[in-house]
Coordinates of C-alpha atoms in Angstrom, one line a residue:
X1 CA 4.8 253.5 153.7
X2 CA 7.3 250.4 154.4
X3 CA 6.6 247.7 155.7
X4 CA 8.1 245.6 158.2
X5 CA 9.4 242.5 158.0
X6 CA 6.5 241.2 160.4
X7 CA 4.5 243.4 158.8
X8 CA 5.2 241.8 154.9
X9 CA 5.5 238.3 156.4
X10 CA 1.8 238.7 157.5
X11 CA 0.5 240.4 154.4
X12 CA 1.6 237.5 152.6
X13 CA -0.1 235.3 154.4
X14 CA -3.1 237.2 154.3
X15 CA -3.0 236.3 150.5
X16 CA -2.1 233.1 150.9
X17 CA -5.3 232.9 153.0
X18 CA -7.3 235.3 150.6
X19 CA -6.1 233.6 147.3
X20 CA -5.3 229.8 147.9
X21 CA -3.3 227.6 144.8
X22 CA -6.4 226.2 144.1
X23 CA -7.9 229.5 143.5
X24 CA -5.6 231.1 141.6
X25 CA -5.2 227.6 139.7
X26 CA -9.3 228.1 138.9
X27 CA -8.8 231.9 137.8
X28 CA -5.8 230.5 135.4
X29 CA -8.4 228.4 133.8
X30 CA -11.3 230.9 133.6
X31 CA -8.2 233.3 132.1
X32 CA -7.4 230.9 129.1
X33 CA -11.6 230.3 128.6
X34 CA -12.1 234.0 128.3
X35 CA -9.4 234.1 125.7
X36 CA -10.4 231.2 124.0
X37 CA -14.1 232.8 123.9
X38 CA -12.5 235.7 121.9
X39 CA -10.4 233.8 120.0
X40 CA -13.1 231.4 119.3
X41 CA -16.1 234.5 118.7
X42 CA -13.8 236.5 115.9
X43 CA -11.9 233.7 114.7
X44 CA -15.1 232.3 113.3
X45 CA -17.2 235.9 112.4
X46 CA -14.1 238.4 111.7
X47 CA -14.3 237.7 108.0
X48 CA -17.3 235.5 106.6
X49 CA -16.8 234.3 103.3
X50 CA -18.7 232.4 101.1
X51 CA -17.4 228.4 100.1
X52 CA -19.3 225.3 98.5
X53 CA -22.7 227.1 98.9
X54 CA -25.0 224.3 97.5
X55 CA -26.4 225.8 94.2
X56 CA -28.8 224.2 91.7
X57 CA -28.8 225.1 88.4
X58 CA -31.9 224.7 85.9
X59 CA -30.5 226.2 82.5
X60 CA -31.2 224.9 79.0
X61 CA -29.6 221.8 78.1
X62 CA -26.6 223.8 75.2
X63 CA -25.9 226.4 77.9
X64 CA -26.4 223.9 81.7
X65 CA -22.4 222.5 81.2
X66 CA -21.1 225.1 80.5
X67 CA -22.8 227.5 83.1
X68 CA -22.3 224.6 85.9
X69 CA -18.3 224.4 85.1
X70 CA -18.0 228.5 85.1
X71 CA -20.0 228.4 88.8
X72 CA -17.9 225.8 89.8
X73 CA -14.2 227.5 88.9
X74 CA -15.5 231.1 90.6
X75 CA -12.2 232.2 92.6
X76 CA -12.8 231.1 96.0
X77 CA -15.3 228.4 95.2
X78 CA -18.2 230.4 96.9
X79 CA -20.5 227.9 94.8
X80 CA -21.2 223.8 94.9
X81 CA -23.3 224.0 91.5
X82 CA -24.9 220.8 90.4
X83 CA -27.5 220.6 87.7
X84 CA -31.3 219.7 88.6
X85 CA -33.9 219.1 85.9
X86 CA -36.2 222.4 86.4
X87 CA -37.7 224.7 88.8
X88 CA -40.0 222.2 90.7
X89 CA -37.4 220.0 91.1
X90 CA -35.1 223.0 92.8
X91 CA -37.7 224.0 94.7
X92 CA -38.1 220.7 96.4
X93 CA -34.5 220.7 97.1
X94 CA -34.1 223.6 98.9
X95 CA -37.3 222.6 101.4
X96 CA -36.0 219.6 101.6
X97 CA -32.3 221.4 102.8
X98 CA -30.3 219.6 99.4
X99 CA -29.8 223.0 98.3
X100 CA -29.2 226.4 99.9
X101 CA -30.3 228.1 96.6
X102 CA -30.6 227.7 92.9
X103 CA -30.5 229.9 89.9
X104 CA -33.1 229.4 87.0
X105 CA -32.1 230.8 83.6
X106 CA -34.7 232.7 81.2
X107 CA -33.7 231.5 77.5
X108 CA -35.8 233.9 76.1
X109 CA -35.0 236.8 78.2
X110 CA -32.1 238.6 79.9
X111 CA -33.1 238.3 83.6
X112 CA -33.1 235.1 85.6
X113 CA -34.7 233.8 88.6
X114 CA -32.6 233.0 92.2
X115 CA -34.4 231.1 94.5
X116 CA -33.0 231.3 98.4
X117 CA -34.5 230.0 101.5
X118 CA -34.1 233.0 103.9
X119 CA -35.2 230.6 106.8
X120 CA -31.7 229.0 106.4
X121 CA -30.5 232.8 107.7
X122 CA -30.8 235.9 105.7
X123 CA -26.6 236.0 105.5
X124 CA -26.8 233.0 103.5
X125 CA -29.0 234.0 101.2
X126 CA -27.6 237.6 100.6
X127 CA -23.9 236.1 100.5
X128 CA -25.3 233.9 97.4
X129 CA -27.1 237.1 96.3
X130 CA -24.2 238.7 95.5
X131 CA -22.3 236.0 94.5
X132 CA -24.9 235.2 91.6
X133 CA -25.1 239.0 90.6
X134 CA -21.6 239.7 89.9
X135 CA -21.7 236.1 87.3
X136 CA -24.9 237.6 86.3
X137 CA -24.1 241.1 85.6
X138 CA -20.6 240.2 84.3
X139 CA -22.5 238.5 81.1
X140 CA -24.9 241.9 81.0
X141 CA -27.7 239.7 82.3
X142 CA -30.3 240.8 85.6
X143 CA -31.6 238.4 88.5
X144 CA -34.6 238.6 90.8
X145 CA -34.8 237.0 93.9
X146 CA -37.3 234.6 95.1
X147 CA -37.3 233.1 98.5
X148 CA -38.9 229.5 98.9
X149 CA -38.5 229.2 102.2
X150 CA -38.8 233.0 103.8
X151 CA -38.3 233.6 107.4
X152 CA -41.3 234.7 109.5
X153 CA -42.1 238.6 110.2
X154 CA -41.0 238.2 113.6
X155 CA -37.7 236.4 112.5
X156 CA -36.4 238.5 109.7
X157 CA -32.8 237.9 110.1
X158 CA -33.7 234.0 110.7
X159 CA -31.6 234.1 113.8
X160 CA -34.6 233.3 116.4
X161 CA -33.9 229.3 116.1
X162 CA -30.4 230.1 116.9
X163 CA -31.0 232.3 120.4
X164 CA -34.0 229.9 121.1
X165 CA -30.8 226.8 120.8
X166 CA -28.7 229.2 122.7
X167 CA -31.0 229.3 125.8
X168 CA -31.5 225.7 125.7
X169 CA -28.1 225.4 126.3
X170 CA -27.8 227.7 128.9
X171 CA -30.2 226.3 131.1
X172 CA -28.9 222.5 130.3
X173 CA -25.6 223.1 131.6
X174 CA -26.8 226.0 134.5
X175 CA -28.9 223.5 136.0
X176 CA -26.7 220.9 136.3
X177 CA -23.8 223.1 137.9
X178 CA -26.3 224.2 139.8
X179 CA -27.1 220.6 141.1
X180 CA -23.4 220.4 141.7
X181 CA -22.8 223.2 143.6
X182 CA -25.6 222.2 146.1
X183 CA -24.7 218.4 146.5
X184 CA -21.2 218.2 145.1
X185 CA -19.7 218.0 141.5
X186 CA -19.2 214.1 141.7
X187 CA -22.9 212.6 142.8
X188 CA -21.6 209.8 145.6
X189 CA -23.3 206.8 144.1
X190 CA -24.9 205.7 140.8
X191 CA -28.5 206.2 142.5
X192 CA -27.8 210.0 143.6
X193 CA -26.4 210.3 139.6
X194 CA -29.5 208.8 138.6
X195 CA -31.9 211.3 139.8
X196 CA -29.7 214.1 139.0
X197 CA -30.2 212.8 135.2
X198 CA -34.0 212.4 136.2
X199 CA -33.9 216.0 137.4
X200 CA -32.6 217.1 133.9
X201 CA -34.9 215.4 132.4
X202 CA -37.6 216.8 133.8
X203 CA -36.2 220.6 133.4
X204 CA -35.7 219.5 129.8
X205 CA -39.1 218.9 128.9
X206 CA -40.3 221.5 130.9
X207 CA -37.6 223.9 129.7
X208 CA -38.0 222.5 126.4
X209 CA -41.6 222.9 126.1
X210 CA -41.6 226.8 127.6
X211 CA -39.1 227.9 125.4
X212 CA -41.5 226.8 122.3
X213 CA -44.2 228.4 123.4
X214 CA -41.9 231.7 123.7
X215 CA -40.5 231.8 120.3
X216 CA -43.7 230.3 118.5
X217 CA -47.2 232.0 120.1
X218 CA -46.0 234.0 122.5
X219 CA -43.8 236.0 120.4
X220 CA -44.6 234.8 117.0
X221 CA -41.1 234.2 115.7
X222 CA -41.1 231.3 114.5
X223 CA -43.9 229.1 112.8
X224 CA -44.1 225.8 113.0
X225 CA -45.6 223.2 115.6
X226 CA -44.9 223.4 119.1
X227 CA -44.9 219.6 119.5
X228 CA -41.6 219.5 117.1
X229 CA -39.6 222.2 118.5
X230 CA -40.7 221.1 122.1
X231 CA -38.8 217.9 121.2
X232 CA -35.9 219.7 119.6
X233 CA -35.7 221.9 123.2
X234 CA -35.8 218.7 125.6
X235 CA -33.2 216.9 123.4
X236 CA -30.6 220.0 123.7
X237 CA -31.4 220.5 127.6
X238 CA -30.9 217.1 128.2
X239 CA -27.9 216.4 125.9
X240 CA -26.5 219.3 127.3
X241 CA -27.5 218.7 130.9
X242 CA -26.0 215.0 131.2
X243 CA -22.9 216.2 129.2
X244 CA -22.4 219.0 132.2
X245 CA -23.2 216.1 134.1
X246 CA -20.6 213.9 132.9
X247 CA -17.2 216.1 133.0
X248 CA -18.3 217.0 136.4
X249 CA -18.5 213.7 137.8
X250 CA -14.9 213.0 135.5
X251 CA -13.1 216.6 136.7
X252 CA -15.0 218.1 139.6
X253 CA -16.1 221.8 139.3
X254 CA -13.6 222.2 136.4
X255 CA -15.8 220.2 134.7
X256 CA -18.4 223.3 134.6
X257 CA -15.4 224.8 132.9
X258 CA -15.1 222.1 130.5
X259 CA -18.6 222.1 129.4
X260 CA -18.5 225.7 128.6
X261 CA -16.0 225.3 126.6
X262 CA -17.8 222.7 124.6
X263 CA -20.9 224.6 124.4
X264 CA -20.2 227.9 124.1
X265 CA -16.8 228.8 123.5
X266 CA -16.8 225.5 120.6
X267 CA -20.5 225.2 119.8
X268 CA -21.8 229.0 120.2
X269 CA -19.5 230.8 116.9
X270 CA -19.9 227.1 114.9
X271 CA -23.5 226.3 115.3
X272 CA -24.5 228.0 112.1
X273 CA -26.6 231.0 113.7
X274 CA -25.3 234.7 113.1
X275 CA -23.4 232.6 109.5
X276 CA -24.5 229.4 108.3
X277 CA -21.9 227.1 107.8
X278 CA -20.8 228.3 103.7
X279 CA -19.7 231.5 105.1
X280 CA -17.8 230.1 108.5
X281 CA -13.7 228.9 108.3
X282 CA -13.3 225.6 107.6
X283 CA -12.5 224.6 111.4
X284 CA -16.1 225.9 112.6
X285 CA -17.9 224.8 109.5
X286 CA -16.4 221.3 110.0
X287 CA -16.8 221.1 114.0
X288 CA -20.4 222.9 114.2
X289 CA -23.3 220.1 112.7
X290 CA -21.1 217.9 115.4
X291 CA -21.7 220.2 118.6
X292 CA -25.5 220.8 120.6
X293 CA -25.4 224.4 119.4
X294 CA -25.3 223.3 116.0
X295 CA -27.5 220.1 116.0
X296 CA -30.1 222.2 117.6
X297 CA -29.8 225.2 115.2
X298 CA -30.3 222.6 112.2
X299 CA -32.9 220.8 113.8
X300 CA -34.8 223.9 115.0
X301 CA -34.9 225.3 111.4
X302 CA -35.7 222.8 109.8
X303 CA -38.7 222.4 112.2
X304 CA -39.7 226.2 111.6
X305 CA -39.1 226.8 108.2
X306 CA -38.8 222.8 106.2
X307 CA -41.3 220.7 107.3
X308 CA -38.9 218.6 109.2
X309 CA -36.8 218.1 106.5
X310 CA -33.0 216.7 107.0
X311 CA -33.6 216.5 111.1
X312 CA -32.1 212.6 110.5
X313 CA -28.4 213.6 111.2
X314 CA -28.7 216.3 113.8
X315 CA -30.8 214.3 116.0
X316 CA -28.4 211.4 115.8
X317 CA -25.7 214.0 117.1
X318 CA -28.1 215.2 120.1
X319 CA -28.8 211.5 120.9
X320 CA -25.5 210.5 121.0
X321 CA -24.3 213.3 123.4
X322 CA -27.1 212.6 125.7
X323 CA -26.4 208.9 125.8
X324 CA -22.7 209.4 126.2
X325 CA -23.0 212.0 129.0
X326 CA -25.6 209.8 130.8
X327 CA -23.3 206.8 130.5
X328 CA -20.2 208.7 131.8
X329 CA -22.6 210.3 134.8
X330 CA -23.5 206.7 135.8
X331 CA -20.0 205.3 135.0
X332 CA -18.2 207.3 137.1
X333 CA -20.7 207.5 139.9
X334 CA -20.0 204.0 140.0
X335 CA -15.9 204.3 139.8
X336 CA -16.7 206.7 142.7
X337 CA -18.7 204.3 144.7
X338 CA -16.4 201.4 144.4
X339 CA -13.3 203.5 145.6
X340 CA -14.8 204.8 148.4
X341 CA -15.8 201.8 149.1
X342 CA -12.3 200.3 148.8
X343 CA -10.6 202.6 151.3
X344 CA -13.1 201.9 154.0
X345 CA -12.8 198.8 153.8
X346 CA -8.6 198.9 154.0

């Protein structure tokens, strides 16, 4: 069939209609975010290998050096040996998340004792498994593994903290694009922004809370208290939330864009879930403890599985996104308000 010249003019136009610039200028964008989810995704899981995994070392004082050094010059550097005084002493480091592992020599016999902290994720520990065996075996010597720090029945790959963080951060940044697309990306005036925050805030703590109760009694996957985690959950809603917030109020609807790419394309593969950070590339291992997703992974373990060891840092990193993306809601509510009311009045 051909078309006419009348007939091809209005065809076009029904596309023009059909698929405006600004369309096609928002399908662009969710083009290059889809590949830079897959880019992202088996950039950081294709090939996990082990590097700087924190390793104590309790060995008898003729043989500690020497052991330490040989760790420490593996090919690769899967290992961060250091030397700690004995087995107590390890153990404490690993609950209190110093250590990821450490190996205890038998002088008087030929097999030796690794201790791991499958809470930390069972890749972690089976990565230094290996590692350990082949230094072990290669000097006709045995190890047996003892985990300090095991994950719970319901959690046996240790991975529950990390879909638990996951949802968080899917509801933080759905409910404020969803706040968005009812009223507008960019709130009119600092006291609409305002109780858009407060509305976070709220669906934080009650998200927070909900989510807790799912992955601790409800489900038994992970122990610890509810009140800890509950905290954990609000923080990552909200810092999430007011950070979806903030680039919309800075970039419009493309700011929904932007804040998936934060969370999910950058935080998702680097957060330390499916591979703690030893066995990510250096770019995710280096990014993650900075991102939500990996805060909240870190935070959410430790919770679970260390007492509430080490939480210090990654709930500085949760504060500091919420603070920022509720100062750049308000700030730019206010930008807003001014300009508007700038042209009305020329």
């Amino acid at each position: 069939m051909v078309l006419s010249p009348s007939g091809g003019t209005r065809f076009l136009q029904e596309v023009r209609e059909g698929v405006t610039g600004r369309a096609a200028l928002l399908v662009i964008g969710v083009l290059v975010l889809q590949l830079a989810f897959i880019a992202s995704y088996v950039g950081a899981f294709h090939s996990p290998k082990p590097r700087d995994i924190p390793i104590g070392v309790v060995a008898p004082p003729q043989v500690n050096d020497q052991l330490v050094e040989k760790l420490a010059a593996l090919p690769g550097d899967p290992l961060d040996p250091r030397t700690v005084r004995d087995e107590a002493a390890a153990v404490a480091l690993i609950r209190d998340r110093e250590l990821d592992a450490a190996l205890i020599v038998d002088p008087r016999g030929s097999t030796d004792t690794l201790l791991v902290a499958g809470g930390s994720g069972a890749s972690l520990a089976q990565a230094t498994e290996a590692v350990v065996t082949r230094v072990e075996q290669a000097q006709q010597r045995r190890v047996k593994v003892t985990d300090v720090a095991p994950a719970a029945s319901g959690d046996s790959r240790g991975l529950t903290s990390f879909y638990l963080v996951v949802g968080w951060c899917v509801g933080g940044y759905l409910c404020a694009a969803i706040l968005a697309i009812s009223a507008g990306a960019r709130p009119a005036n600092p006291h609409r922004a305002v109780i858009r925050l407060a509305a976070i805030a709220l669906y934080a703590i009650g998200s927070g809370l909900l989510g807790a109760v799912i992955a601790g009694p409800v489900l038994g996957a992970l122990p610890g208290g509810i009140v800890g985690l509950w905290g954990v959950g609000a923080l990552v809603v909200f810092a999430v939330g007011a950070l979806t917030l903030a680039l919309q109020g800075l970039a419009g609807v493309v700011g929904i864009g932007l804040a998936i790419a934060i969370v999910v394309v950058l935080g998702n593969p680097s957060a330390g879930g499916a591979y703690p950070y030893p066995l990510l590339p250096p770019f995710w291992r280096t990014i993650g403890p900075a991102l939500p997703p990996g805060a909240g992974t870190w935070s959410a373990r430790s919770v679970a599985y260390f007492r509430g060891n080490a939480l210090t840092c990654p709930l500085l990193v949760l504060s500091a996104w919420a603070v920022a993306g509720t100062v750049a809601t308000l700030w730019s509510a206010a930008f807003r308000a001014r300009k508007g009311e700038t042209e009305r009045s020329v």
